[in-house]
Coordinates of C-alpha atoms in Angstrom, one line a residue:
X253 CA 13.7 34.7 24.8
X254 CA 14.3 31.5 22.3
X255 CA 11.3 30.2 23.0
X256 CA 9.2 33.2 22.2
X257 CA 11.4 34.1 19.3
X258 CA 10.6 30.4 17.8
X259 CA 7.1 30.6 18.4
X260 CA 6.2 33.6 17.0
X261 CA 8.4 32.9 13.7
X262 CA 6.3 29.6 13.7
X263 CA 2.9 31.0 14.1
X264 CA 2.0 32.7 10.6
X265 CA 3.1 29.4 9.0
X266 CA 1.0 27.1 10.9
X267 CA -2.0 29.3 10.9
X268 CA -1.4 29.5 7.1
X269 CA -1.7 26.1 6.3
X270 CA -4.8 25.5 7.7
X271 CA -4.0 24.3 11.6
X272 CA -6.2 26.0 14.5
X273 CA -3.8 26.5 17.3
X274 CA -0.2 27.1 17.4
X275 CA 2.1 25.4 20.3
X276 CA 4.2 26.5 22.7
X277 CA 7.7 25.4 22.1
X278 CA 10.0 24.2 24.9
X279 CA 13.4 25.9 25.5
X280 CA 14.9 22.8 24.1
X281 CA 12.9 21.9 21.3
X282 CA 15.8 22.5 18.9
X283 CA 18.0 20.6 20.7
X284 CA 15.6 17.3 21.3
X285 CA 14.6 17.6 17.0
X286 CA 18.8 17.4 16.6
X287 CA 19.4 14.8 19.1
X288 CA 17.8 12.5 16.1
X289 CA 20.9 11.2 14.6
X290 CA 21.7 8.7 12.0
X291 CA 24.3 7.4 14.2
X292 CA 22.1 6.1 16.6
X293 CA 19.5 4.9 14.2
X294 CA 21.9 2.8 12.2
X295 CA 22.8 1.1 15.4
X296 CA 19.4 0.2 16.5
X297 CA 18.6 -1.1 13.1
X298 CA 21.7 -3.3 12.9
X299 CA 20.9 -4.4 16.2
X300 CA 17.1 -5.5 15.4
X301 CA 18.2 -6.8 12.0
X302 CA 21.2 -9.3 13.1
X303 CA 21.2 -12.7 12.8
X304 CA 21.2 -13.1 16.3
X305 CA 17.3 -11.8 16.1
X306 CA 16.5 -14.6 13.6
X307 CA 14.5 -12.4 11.4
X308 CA 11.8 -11.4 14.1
X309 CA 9.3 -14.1 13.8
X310 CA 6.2 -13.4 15.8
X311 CA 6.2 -16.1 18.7
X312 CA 9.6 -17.2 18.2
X313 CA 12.8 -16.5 19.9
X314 CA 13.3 -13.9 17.6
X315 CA 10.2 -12.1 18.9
X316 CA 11.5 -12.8 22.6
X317 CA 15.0 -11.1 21.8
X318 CA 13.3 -8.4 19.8
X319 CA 10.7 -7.4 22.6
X320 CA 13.6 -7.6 25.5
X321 CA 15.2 -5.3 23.0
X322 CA 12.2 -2.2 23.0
X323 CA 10.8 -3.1 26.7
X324 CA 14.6 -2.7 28.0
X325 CA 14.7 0.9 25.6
X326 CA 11.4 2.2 26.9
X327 CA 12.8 1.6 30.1
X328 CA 15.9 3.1 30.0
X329 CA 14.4 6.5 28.5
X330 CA 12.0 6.6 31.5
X331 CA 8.4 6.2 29.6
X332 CA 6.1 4.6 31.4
X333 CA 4.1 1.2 30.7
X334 CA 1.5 2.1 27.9
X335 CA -0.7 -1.0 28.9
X336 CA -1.6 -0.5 32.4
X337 CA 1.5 -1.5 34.3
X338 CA 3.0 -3.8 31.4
X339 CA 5.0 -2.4 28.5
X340 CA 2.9 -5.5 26.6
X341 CA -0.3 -6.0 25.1
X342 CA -1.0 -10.1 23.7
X343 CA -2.1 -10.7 20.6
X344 CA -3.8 -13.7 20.2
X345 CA -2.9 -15.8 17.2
X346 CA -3.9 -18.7 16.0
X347 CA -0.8 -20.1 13.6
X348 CA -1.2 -22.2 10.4
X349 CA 1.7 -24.2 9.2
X350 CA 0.4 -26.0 5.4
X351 CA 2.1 -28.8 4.3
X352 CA 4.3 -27.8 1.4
X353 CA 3.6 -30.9 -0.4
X354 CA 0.3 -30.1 -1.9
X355 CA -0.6 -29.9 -5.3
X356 CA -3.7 -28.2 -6.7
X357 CA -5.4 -29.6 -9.7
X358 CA -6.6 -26.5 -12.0
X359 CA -9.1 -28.1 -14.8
X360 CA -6.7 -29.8 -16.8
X361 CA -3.4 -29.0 -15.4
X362 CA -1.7 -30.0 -12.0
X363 CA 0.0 -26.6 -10.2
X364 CA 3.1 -27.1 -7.3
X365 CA 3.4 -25.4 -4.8
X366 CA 5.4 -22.1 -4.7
X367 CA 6.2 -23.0 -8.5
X368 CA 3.2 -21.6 -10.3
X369 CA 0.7 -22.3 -6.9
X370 CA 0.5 -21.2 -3.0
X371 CA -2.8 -22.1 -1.0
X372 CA -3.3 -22.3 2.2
X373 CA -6.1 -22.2 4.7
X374 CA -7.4 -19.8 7.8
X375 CA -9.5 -22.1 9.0
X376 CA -8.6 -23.7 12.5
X377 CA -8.9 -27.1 11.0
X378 CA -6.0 -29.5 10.4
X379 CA -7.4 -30.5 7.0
X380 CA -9.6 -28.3 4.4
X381 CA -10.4 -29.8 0.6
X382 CA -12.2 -28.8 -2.4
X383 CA -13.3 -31.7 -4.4
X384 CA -14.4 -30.6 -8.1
X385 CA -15.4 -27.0 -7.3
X386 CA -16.8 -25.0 -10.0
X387 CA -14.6 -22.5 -11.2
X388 CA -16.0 -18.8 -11.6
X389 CA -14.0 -16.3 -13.0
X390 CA -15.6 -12.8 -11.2
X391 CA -13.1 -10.2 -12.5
X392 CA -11.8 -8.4 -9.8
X393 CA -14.0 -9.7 -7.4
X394 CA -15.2 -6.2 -6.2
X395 CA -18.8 -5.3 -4.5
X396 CA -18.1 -1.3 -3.7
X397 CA -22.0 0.3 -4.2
X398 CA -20.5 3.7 -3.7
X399 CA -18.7 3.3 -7.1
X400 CA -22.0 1.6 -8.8
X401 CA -20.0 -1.8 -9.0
X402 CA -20.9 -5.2 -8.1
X403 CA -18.6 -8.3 -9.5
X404 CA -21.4 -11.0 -7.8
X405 CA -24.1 -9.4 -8.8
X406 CA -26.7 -12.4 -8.9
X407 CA -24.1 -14.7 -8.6
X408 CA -24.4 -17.9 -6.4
X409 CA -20.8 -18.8 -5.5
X410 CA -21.7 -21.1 -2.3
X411 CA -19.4 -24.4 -2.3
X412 CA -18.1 -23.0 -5.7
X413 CA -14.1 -21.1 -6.2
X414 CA -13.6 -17.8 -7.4
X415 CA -10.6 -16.9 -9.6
X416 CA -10.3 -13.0 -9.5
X417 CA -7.9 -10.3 -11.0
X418 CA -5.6 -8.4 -8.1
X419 CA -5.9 -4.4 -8.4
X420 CA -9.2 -3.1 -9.0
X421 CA -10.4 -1.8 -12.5
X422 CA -9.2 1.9 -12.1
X423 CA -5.3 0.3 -12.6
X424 CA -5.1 -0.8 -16.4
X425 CA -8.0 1.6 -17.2
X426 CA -6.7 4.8 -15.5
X427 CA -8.5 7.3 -18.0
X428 CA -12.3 5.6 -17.4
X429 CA -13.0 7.4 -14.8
X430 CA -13.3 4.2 -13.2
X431 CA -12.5 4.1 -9.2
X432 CA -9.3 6.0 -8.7
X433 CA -7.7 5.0 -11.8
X434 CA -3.8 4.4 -11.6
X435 CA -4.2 5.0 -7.5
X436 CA -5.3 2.0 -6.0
X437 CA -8.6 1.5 -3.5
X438 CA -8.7 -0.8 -0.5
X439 CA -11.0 -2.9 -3.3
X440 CA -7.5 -3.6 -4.9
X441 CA -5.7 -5.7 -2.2
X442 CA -5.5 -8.9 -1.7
X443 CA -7.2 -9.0 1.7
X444 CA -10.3 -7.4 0.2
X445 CA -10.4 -10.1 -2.5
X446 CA -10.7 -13.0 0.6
X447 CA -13.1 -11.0 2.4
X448 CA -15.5 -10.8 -0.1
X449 CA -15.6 -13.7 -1.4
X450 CA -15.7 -15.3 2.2
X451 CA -18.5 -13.0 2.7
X452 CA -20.1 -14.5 -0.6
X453 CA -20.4 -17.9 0.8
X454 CA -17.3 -19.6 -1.4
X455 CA -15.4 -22.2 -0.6
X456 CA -12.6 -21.3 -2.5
X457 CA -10.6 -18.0 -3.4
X458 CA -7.8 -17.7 -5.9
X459 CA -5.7 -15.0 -7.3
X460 CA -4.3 -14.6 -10.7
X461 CA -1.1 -13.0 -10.0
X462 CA 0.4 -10.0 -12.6
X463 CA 3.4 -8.3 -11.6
X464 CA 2.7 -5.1 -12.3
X465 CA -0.7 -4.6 -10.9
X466 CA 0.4 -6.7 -7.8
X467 CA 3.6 -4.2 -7.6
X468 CA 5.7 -7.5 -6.3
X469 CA 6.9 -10.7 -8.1
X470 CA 5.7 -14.1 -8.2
X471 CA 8.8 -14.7 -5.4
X472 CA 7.0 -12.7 -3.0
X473 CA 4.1 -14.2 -2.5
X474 CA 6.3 -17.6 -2.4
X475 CA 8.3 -16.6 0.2
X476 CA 5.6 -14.9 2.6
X477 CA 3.0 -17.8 1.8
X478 CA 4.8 -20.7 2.5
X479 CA 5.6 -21.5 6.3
X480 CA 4.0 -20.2 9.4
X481 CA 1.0 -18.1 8.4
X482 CA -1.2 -16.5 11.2
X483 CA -4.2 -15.0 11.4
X484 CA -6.4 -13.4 14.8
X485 CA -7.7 -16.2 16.8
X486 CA -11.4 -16.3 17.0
X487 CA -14.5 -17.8 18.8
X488 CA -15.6 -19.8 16.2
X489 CA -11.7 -21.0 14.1
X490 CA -12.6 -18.3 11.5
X491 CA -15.0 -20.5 10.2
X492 CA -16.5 -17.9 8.0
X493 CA -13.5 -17.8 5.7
X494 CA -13.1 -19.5 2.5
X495 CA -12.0 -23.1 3.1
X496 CA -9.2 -22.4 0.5
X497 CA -7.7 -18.9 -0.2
X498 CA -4.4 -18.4 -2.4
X499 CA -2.4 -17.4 -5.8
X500 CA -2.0 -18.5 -9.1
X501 CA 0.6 -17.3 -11.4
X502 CA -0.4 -15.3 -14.8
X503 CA 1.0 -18.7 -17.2
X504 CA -1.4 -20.7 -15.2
X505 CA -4.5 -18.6 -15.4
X506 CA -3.8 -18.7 -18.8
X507 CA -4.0 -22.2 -19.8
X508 CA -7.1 -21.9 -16.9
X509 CA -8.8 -19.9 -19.6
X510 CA -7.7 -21.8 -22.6
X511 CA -9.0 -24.7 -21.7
X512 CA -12.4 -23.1 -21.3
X513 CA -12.1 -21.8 -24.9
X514 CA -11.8 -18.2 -23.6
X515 CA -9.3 -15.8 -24.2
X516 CA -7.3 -14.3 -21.0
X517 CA -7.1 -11.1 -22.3
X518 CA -10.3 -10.4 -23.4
X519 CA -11.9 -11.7 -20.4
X520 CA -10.1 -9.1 -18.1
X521 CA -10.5 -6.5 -20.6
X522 CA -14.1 -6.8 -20.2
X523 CA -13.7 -7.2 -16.6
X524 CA -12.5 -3.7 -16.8
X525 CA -15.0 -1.9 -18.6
X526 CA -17.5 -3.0 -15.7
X527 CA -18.9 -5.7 -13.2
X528 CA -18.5 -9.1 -14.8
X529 CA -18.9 -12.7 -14.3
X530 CA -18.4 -16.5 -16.0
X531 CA -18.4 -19.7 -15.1
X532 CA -15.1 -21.3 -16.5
X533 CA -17.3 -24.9 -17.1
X534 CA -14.1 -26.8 -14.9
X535 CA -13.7 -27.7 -11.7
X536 CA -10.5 -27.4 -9.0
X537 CA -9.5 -29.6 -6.3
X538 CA -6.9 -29.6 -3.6
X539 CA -6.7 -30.7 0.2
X540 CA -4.6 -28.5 2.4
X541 CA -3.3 -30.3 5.3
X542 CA -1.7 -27.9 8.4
X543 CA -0.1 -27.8 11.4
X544 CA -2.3 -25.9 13.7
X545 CA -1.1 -24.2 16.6
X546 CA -2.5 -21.1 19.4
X547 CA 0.5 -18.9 20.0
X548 CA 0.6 -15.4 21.7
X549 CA 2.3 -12.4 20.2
X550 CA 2.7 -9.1 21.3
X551 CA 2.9 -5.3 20.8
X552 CA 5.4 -2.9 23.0
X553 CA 3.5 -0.2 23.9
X554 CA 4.8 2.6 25.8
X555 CA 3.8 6.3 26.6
X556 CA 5.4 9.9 27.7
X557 CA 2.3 11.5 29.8
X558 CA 0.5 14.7 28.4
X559 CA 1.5 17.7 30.6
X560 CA -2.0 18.9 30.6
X561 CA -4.6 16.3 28.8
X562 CA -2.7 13.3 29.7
X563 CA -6.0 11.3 28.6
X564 CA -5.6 12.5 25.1
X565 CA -2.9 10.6 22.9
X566 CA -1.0 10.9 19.5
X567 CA 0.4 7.5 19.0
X568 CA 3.7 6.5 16.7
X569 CA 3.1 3.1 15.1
X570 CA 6.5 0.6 13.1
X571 CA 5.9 -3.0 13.4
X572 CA 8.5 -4.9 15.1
X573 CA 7.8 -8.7 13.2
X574 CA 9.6 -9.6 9.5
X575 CA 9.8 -13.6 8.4
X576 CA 12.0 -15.3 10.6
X577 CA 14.3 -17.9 8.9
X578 CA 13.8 -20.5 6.0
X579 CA 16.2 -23.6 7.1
X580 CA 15.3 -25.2 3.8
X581 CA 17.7 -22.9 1.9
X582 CA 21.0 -23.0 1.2
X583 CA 23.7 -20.7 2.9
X584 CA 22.0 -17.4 3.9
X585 CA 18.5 -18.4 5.5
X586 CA 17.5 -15.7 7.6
X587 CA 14.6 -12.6 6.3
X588 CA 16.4 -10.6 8.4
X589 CA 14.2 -7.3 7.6
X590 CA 17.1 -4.4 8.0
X591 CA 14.9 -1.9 5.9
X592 CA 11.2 -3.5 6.3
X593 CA 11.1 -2.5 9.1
X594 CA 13.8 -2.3 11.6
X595 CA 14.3 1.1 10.2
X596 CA 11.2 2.1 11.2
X597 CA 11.1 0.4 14.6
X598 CA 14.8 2.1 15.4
X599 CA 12.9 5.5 14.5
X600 CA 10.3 4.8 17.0
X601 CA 13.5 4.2 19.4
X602 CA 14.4 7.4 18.5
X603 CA 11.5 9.5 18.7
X604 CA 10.6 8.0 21.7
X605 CA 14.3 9.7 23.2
X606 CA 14.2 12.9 21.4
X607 CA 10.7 12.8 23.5
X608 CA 11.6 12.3 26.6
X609 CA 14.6 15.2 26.6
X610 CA 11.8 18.1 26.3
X611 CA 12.6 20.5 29.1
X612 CA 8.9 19.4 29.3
X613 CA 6.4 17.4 27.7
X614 CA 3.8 18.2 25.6
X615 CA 0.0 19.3 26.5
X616 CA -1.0 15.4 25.3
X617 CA 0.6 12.3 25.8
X618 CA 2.7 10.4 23.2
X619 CA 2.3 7.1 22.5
X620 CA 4.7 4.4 21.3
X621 CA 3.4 1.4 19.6
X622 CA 5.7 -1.5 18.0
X623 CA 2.9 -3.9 16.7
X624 CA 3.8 -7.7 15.9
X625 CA 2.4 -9.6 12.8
X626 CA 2.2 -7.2 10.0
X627 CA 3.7 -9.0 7.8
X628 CA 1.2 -11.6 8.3
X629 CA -2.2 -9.0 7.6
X630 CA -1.4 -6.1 9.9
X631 CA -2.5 -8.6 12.7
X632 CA -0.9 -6.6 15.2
X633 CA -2.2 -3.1 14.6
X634 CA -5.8 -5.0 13.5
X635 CA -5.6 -6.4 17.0
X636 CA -5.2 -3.5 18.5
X637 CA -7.8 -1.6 16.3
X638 CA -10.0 -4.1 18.0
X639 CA -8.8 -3.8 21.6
X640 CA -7.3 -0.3 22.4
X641 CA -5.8 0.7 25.1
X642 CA -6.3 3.7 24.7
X643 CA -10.5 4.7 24.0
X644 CA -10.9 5.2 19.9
X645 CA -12.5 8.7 21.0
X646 CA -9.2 9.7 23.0
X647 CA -6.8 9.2 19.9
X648 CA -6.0 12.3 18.3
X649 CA -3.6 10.9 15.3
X650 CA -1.3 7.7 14.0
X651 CA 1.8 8.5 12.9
X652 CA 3.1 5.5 11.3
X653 CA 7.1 4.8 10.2
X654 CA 7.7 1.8 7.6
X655 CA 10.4 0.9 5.5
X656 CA 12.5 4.3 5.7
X657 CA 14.3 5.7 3.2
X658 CA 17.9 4.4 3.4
X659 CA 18.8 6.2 0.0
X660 CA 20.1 9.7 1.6
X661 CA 18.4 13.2 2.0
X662 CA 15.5 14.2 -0.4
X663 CA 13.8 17.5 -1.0
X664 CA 10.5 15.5 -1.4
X665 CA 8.9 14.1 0.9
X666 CA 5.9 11.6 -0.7
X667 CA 2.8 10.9 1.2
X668 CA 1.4 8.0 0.6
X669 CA -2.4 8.2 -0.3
X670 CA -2.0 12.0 -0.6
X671 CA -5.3 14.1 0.2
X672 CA -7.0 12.0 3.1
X673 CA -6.2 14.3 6.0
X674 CA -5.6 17.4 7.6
X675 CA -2.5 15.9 9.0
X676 CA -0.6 16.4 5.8
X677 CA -0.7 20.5 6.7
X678 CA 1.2 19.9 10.1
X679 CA 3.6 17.6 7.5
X680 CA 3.7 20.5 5.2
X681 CA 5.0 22.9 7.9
X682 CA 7.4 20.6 9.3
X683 CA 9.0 19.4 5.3
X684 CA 9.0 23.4 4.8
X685 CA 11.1 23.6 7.8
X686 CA 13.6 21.3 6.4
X687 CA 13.7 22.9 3.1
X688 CA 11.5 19.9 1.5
X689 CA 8.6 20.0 -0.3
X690 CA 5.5 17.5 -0.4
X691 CA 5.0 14.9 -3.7
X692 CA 2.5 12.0 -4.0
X693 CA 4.2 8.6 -3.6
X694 CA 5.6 7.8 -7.1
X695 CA 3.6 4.4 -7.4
X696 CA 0.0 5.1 -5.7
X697 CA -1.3 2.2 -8.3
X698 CA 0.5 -0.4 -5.1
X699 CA -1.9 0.6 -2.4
X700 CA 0.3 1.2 -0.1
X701 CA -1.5 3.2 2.1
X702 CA -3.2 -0.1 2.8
X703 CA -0.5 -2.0 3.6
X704 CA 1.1 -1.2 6.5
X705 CA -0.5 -0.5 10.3
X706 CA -1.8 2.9 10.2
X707 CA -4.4 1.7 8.1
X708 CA -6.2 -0.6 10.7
X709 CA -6.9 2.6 13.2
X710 CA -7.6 4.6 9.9
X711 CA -10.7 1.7 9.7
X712 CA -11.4 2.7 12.9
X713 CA -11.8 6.6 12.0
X714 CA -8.5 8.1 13.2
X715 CA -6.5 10.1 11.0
X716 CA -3.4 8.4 9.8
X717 CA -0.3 9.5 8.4
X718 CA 1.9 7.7 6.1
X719 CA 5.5 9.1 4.5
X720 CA 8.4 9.0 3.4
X721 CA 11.8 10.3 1.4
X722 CA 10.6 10.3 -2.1
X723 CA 13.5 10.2 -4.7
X724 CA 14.9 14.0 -5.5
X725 CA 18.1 13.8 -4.1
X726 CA 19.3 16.1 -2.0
X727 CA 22.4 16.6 -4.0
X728 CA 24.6 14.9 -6.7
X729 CA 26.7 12.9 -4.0
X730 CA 23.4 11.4 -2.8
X731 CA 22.1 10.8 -6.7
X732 CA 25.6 8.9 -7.3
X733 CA 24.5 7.0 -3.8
X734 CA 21.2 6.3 -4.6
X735 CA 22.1 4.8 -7.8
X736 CA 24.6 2.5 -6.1
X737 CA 22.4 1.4 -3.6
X738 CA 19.5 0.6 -5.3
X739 CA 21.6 -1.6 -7.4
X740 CA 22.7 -3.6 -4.5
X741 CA 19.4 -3.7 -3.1
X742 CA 16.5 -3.7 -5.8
X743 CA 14.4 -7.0 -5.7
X744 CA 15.0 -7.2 -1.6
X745 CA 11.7 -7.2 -0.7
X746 CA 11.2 -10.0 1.5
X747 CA 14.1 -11.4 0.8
X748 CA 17.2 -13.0 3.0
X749 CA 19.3 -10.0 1.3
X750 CA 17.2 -7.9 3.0
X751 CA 20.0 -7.0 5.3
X752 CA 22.1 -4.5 7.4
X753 CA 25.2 -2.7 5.5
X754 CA 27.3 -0.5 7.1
X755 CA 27.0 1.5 3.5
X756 CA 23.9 2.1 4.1
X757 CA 23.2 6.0 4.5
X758 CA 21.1 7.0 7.1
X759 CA 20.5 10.9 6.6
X760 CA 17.4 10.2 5.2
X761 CA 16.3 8.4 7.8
X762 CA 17.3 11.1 10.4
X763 CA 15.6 13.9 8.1
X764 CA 11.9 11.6 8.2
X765 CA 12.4 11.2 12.0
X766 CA 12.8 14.3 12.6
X767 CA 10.1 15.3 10.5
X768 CA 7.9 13.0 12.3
X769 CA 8.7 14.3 15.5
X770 CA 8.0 17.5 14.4
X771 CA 4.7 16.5 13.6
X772 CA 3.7 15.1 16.2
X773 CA 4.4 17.4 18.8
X774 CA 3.2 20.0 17.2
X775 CA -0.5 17.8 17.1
X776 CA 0.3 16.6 21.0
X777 CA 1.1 20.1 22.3
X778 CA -2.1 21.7 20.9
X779 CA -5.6 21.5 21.1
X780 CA -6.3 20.3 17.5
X781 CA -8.2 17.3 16.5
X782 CA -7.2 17.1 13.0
X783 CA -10.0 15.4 10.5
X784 CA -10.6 13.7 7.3
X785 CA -10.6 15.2 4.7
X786 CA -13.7 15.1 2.4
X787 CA -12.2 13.5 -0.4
X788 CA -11.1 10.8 1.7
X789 CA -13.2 7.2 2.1
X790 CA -12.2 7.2 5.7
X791 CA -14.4 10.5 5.9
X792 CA -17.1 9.8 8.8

């Protein structure tokens, strides 16, 4: 009688918002959504995020501990190998190590590294120089015909650097009507920037780096630029790539543009207004000399079998990796990634449980996915993308869980890059359920929807679903909280104080995995193939 009772008071609500087919519940549904508990995902993220896991390297003994860790868990729930008869799937990387005593000569001036400099190379070669390069400033370095906008146009930029703006030209200029204004495009990140100008024939790439626009510090792309970098291995060492690729910071771009007898500012506001390009009239040279090394990674991939259309899959994705250890520092040295993103890894845990205690599983199978190297380019789920093991055309939805909210219970949930799918209606009935309602991420202008793995099988046309806790607190106890936290834990981002506290309150974590699971099983125990929607640039 409870299940019949559920699934009718269920039905006008899903039909409501737009979803095709309603599910049939399990007896125990309501049990397996409360057997999510912030209890248990505290202790799988101190667990992933202890010193003893040496900040989750990919290819280090952190990656061996951390991948014991989730094979051992799949195992002990009962889910069954999700890569043929191995719980693994390799990733082949090829690891670049720079020298960090480099320095790059900028016209004039001589830049150090991490102090007002990174570069670094993703060629396979030991040794990569530029030797008085012509500088070209080519605004943001965009080439996007459906918005009418083309930074190269006529420009010859073989054996010459680029020195480009990060964001795209909607960001500073959000009522132009230009792009997506203050919500930034793919065009926007950094990896675009490389890709295009590797695709223009340059030898070198360089980005001026702005806090705002960049949504990170000058600190952040120190620490996740210097050391071990890694990129896909490839046939021919990724020869097609810029020689030289990194960041300048903003002081340095200045006196860049001084020097030529321009002015900073009016050069990027005119870069706004529409495609632009000029040659600086100076030259750059560096050599980058690295360590070079083929290493193999790996994702944990693991899978609960549909009841009915077993071939058919809705897959989970959390990436497992974060930055290892940094033995050059003093005292603390480990990036030991508690919230990015052993959060979301222990909610894949748990998921993967609540799963597996259905009275019986749903129609489709569920899929479990722990990708390695995203902090390195979304390698992992890239990888993947390239090589599925399950076929492109059998994947019904991602469901992706990063960084969760460790600030207590919202009544918002934000969806990050809001309006791309009809995925967001199953979110909307499962929030609703919860007494939450849906928001837009509070800083769209970051791009986060292209930054973390959902967005390398949303390349690959399958709908993808990003959220989180947005920042309505739940009630006034979890304000006061929130406020404390934050305190202790603004400016963390890819930092050693990244790390576990037993203060930490996990509610909100619990409320997003539950939501999650929600989600999902209402897409896995159903016959819908949810689509783009038409707004979206993932629309096929």
């Amino acid at each position: 009688m409870k299940k019949n009772l559920l699934a009718v008071a269920i039905a006008p609500l899903f039909m409501a918002l737009g979803c095709t087919s309603t599910t049939t519940t399990p007896n125990n549904f309501p049990a397996a959504y409360d057997s999510i508990s912030a209890a248990e995902l505290a202790e799988h993220t101190k667990v992933l995020a202890s010193d003893a896991f040496e900040g989750r390297l990919p290819t280090t003994l952190g990656e061996q501990k951390t991948v014991d860790y989730l094979v051992s868990e799949f195992k002990r729930l009962g889910l069954k190998p999700g890569n043929g008869d191995s719980y693994l799937q390799p990733v082949n990387l090829l690891e670049i190590t720079a020298d960090p005593n480099v320095s790059l000569q900028l016209g004039s001036q001589t830049l150090t590294y991490k102090e007002n400099m990174v570069v670094a190379t993703k060629r396979e070669q030991e040794t990569v120089s530029l030797h008085n390069s012509e500088l070209v400033f080519v605004g943001y370095g965009v080439n996007a015909p459906e918005y009418d906008w083309n930074d190269y146009q006529g420009l010859d930029v073989k054996g010459k650097t680029v020195v480009i703006l990060v964001n795209d030209p909607g960001f500073e200029n959000p009522d132009s009507g230009k792009f997506q204004g203050k919500t930034m495009t793919y065009y926007g990140r950094w990896t675009y920037k490389y890709e295009e100008a590797s695709r223009q024939g340059a030898a070198g790439a360089l980005i001026i780096h702005e806090t705002e626009p960049a949504s990170y510090g000058w600190s952040v792309v120190g620490n996740s630029w210097s050391g071990p970098q890694y990129s896909l291995a490839s046939a021919d060492g990724n020869a097609g790539r810029v020689a030289v690729e990194g960041w300048i910071d903003l002081e340095a771009a200045k006196k860049l543009f001084t020097e030529a007898g321009l002015d900073f500012a009016r050069m990027k506001s005119q870069a706004q207004q529409g495609p632009f390009a000029k040659p600086l009239g100076l030259t750059t040279s560096v050599t980058v000399k690295s360590t070079l090394k083929r290493s193999t990674s790996n994702n944990v991939i693991a899978t609960l079998p549909g009841s009915k259309r077993p071939d058919e899959h809705i897959i989970y994705t959390a990436h497992w990796d974060h930055l290892g250890k940094d033995d050059s520092l003093n005292g603390d040295h480990i990036y030991n990634g508690a919230h990015d993103n052993a959060t979301g890894t222990a909610a894949l845990l748990e998921m993967a449980e609540a799963f597996t205690t259905l009275e019986q599983a749903p129609e489709r199978s569920v899929t479990f996915l722990a990708v390695t190297a995203e902090e390195q380019g979304l390698l992992g789920s890239a990888y993947y993308a390239e090589h599925p093991v399950i076929p492109l055309n059998k994947t019904v939805a991602n469901l992706n869980m990063d960084a969760m909210n460790i600030l207590g219970r919202t009544k918002d949930v934000a969806v990050v890059g809001k309006g791309k799918s009809e995925l967001e209606n199953y979110l909307d009935k499962a929030v609703k359920g919860q007494g939450r309602y849906l928001t837009q991420e509070d800083r769209p202008e970051a791009g986060y929807y292209y930054r973390s793995d959902h967005f390398s099988l949303a390349k690959k046309g399958i709908p993808a679903l990003y959220a989180k806790g947005g920042v309505d607190s739940w009630d006034e106890e979890t304000a006061n909280y929130r406020k404390r936290t934050q305190v202790i834990t603004r400016g963390c981002y890819h930092q050693v104080c990244d790390q576990f506290r037993e203060s930490w309150d996990f509610s909100g974590v619990e409320q997003d995995t539950r939501m999650f699971f929600e989600v999902g099983f209402d897409i896995a125990d159903s016959q819908d193939w949810p689509k783009w929607l038409p707004t979206s640039e993932f629309q096929r």
